[in-house]
N, CA, C and O atoms as a MOPAC input file, in Angstrom:
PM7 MOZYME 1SCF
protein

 N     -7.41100 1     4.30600 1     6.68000 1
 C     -7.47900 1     3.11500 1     5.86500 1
 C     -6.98700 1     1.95100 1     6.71400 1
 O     -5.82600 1     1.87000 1     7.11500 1
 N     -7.88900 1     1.10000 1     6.95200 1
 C     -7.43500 1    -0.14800 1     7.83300 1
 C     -6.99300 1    -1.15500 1     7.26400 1
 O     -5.92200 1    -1.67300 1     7.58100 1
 N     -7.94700 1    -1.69100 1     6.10300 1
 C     -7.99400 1    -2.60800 1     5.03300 1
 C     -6.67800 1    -2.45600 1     3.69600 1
 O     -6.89300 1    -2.27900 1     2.49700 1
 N     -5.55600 1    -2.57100 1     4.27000 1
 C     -4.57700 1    -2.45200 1     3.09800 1
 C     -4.66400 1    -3.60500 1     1.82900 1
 O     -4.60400 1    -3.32300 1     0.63300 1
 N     -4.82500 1    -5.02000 1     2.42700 1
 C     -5.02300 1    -5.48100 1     1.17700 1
 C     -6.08000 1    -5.21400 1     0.40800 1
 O     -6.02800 1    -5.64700 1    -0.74300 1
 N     -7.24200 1    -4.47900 1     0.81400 1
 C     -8.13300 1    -4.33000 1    -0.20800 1
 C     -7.75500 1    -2.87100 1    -1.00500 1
 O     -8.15700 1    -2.51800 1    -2.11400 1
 N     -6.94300 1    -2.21700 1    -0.17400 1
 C     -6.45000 1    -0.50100 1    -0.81000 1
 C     -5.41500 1    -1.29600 1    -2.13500 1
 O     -5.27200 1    -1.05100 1    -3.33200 1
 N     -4.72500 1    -2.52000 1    -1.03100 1
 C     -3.70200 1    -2.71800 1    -2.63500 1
 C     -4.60900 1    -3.35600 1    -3.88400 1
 O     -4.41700 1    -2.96400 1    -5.03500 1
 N     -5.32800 1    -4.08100 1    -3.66000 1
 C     -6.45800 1    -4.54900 1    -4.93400 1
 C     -6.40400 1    -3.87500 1    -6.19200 1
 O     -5.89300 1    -3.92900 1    -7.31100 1
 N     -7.73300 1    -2.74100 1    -4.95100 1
 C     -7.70900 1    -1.31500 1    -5.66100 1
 C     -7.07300 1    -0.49800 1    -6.48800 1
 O     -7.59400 1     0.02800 1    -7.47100 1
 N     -5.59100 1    -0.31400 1    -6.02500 1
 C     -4.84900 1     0.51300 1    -6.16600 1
 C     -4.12000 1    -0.35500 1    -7.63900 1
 O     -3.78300 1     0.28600 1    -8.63400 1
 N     -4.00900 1    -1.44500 1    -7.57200 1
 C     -3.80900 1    -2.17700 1    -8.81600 1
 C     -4.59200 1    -2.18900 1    -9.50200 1
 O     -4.16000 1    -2.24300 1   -10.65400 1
 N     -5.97500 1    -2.15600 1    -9.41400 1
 C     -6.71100 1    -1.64700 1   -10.75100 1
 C     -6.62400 1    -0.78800 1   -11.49900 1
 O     -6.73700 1    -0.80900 1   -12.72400 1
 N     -6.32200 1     0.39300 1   -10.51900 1
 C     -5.95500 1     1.75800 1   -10.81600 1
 C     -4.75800 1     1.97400 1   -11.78100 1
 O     -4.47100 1     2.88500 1   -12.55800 1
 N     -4.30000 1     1.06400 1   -11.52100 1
 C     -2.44300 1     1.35600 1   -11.51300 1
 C     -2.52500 1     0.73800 1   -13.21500 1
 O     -2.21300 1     1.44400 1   -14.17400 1
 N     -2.88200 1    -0.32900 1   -13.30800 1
 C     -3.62500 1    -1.47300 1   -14.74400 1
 C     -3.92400 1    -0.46700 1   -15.78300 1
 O     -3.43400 1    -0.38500 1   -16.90900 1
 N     -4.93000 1     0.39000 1   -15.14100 1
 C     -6.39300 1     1.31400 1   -16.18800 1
 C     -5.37100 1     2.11200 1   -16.84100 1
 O     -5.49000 1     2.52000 1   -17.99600 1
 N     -4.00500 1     2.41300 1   -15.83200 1
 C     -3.34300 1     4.01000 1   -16.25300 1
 C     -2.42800 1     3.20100 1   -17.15700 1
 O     -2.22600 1     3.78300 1   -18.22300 1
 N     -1.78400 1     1.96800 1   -17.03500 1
 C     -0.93000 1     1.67400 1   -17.86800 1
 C     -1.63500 1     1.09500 1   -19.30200 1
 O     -0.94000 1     0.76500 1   -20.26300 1
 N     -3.00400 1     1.02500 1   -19.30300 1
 C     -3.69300 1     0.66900 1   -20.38500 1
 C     -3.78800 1     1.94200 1   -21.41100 1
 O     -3.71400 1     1.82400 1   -22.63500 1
 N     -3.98600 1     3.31600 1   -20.63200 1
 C     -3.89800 1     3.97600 1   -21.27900 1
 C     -2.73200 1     5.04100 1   -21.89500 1
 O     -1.67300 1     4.41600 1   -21.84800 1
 N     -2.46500 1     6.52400 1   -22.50800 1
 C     -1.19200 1     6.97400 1   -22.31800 1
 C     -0.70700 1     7.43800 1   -21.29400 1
 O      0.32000 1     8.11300 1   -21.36400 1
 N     -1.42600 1     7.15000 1   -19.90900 1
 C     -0.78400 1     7.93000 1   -19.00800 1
 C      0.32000 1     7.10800 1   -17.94600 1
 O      0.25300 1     6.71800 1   -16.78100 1
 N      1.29800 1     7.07700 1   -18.95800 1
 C      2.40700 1     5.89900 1   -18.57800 1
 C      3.34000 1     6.29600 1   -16.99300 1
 O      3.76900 1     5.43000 1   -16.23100 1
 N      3.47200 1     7.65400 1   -16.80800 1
 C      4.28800 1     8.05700 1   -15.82600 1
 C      3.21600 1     8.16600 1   -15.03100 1
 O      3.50200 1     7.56200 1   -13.99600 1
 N      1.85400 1     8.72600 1   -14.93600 1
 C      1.00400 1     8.70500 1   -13.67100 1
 C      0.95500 1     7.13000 1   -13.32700 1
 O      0.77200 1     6.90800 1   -12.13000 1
 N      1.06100 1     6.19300 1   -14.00900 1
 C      0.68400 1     5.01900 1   -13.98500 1
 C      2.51600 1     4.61100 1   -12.95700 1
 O      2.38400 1     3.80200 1   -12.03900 1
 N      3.40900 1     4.95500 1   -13.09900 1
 C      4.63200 1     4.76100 1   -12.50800 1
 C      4.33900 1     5.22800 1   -11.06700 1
 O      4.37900 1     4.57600 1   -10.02400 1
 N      4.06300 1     6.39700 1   -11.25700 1
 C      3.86200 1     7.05200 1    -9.31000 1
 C      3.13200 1     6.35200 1    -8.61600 1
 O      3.43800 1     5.86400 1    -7.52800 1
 N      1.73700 1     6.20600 1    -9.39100 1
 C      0.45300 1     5.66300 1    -9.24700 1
 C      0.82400 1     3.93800 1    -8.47800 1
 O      0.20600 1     3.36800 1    -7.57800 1
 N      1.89600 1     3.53200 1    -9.15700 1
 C      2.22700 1     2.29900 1    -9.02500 1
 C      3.29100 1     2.09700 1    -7.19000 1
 O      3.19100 1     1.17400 1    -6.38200 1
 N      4.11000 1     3.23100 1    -7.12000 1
 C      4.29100 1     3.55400 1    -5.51400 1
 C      3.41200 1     3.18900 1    -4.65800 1
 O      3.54800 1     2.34100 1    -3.77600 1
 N      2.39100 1     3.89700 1    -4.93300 1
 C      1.25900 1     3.69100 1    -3.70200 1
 C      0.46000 1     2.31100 1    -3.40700 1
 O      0.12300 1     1.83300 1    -2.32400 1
 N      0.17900 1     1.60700 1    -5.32100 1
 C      0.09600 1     0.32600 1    -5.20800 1
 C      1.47900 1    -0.78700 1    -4.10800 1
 O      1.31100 1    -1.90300 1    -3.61700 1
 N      2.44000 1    -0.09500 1    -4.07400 1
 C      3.44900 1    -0.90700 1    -3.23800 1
 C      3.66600 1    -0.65500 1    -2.46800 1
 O      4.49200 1    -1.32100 1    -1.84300 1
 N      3.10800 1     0.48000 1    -1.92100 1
 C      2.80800 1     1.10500 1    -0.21800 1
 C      1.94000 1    -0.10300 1     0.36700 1
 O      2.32300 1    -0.87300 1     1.24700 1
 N      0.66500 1    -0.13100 1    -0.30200 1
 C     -0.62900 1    -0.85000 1     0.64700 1
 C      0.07500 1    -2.01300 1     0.13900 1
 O      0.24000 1    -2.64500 1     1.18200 1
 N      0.48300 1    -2.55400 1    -0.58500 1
 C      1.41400 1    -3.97600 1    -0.57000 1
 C      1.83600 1    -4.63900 1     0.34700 1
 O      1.52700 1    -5.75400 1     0.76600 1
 N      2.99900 1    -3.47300 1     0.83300 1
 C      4.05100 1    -3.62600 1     1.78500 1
 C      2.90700 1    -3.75300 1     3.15300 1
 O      2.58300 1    -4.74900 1     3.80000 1
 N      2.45400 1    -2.26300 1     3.28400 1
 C      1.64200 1    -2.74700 1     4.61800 1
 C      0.60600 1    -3.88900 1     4.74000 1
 O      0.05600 1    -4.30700 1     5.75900 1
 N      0.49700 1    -4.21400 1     3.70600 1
 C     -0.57000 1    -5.21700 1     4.13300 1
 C      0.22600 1    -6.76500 1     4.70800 1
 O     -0.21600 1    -7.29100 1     5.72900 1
 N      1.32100 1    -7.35400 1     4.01100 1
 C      2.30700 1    -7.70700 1     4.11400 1
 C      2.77200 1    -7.37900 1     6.11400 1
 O      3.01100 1    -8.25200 1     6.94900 1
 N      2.76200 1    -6.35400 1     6.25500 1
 C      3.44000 1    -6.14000 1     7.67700 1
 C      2.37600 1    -6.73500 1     8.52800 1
 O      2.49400 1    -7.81200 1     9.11100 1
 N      0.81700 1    -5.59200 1     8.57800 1
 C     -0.26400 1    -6.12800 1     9.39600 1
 C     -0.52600 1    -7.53800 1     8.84800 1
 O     -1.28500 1    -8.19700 1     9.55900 1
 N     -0.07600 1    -8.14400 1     7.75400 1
 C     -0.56400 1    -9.58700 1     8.50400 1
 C      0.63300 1   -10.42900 1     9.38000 1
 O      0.34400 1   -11.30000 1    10.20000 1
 N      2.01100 1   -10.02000 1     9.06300 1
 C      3.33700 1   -10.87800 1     9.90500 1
 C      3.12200 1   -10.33500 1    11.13200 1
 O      2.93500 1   -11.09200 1    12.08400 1
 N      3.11600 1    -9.02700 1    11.29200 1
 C      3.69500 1    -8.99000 1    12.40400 1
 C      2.08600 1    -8.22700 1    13.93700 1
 O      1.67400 1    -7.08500 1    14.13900 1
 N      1.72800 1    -9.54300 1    14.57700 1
 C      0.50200 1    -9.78300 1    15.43400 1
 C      0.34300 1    -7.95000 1    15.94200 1
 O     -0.74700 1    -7.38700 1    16.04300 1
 N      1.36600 1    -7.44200 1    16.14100 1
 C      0.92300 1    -6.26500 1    16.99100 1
 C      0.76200 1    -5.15000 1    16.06800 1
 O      0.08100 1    -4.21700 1    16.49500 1
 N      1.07900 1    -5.08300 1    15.29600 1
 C      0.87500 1    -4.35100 1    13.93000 1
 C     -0.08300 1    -4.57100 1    13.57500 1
 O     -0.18000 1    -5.70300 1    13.10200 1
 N     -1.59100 1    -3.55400 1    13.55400 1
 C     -2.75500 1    -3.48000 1    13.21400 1
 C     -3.01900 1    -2.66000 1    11.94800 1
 O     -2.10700 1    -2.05100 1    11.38800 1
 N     -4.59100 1    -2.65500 1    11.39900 1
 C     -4.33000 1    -1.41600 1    10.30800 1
 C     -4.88900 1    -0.16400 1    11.20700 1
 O     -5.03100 1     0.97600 1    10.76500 1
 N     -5.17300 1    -0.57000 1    12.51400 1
 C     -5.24600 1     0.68900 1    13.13800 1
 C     -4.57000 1     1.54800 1    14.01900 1
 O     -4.93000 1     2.68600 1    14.32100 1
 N     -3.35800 1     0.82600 1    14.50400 1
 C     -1.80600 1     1.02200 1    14.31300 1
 C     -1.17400 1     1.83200 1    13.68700 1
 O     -0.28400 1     2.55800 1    14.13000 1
 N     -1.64400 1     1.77000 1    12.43000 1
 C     -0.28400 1     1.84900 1    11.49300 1
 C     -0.91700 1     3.01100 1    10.59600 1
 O     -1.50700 1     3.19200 1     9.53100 1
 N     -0.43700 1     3.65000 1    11.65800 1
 C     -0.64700 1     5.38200 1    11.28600 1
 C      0.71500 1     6.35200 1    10.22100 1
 O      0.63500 1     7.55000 1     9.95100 1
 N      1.83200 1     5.43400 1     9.80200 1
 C      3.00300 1     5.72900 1     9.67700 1
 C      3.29500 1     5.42400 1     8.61300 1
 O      3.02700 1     4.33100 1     8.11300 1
 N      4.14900 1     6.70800 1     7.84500 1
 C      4.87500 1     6.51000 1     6.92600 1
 C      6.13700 1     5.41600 1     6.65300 1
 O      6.40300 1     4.81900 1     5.61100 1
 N      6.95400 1     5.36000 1     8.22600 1
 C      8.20600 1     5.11100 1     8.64800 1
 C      8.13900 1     3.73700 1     8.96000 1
 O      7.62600 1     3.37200 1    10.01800 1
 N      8.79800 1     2.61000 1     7.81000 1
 C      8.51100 1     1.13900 1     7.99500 1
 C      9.59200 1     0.56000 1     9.42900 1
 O      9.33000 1    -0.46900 1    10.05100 1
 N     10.90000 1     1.53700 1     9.77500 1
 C     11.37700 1     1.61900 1    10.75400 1
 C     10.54900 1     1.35100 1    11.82700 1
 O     10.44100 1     0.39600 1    12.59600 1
 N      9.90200 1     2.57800 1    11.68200 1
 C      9.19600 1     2.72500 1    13.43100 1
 C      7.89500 1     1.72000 1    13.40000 1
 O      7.10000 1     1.58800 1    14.33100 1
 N      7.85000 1     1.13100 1    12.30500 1
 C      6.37100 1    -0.13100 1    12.52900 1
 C      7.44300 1    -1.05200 1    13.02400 1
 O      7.19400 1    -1.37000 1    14.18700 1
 N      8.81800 1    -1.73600 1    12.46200 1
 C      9.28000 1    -3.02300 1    12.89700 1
 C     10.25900 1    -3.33400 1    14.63200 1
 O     10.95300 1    -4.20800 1    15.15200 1
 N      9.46500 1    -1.36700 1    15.08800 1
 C      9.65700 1    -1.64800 1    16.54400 1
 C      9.12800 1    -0.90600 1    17.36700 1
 O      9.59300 1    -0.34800 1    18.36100 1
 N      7.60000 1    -0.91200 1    16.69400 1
 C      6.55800 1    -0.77500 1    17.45100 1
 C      6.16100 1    -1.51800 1    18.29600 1
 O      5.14400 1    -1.24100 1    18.93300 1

């Protein structure tokens, strides 16, 4: 996945549909991952050497000294 702000979009639609319906706690987890591609998208655009093809990593550590 290169394109994080478009995964976070996404992932907020997703995240919307579940809290629309009863599935209130998938919609909580669901909502993590919406703030995963958040965050990274957020990083690959501050920081120039930080790509989305880079950023193979769980570990926001090892991106801010990559």
């Amino acid at each position: 996945m290169e394109d994080y702000q478009a995964a976070f979009l996404e992932r907020h639609i997703d995240t919307e549909r579940l809290l629309d319906s009863i599935r209130k706690v998938g919609a909580m987890h669901f909502g993590g991952v919406t703030i995963e591609c958040l965050i990274k998208a957020i990083i690959c655009n501050t920081l120039t050497e930080v790509t989305g093809q880079n950023l193979r990593t769980h570990s926001y550590t090892e991106l801010m000294y990559h």
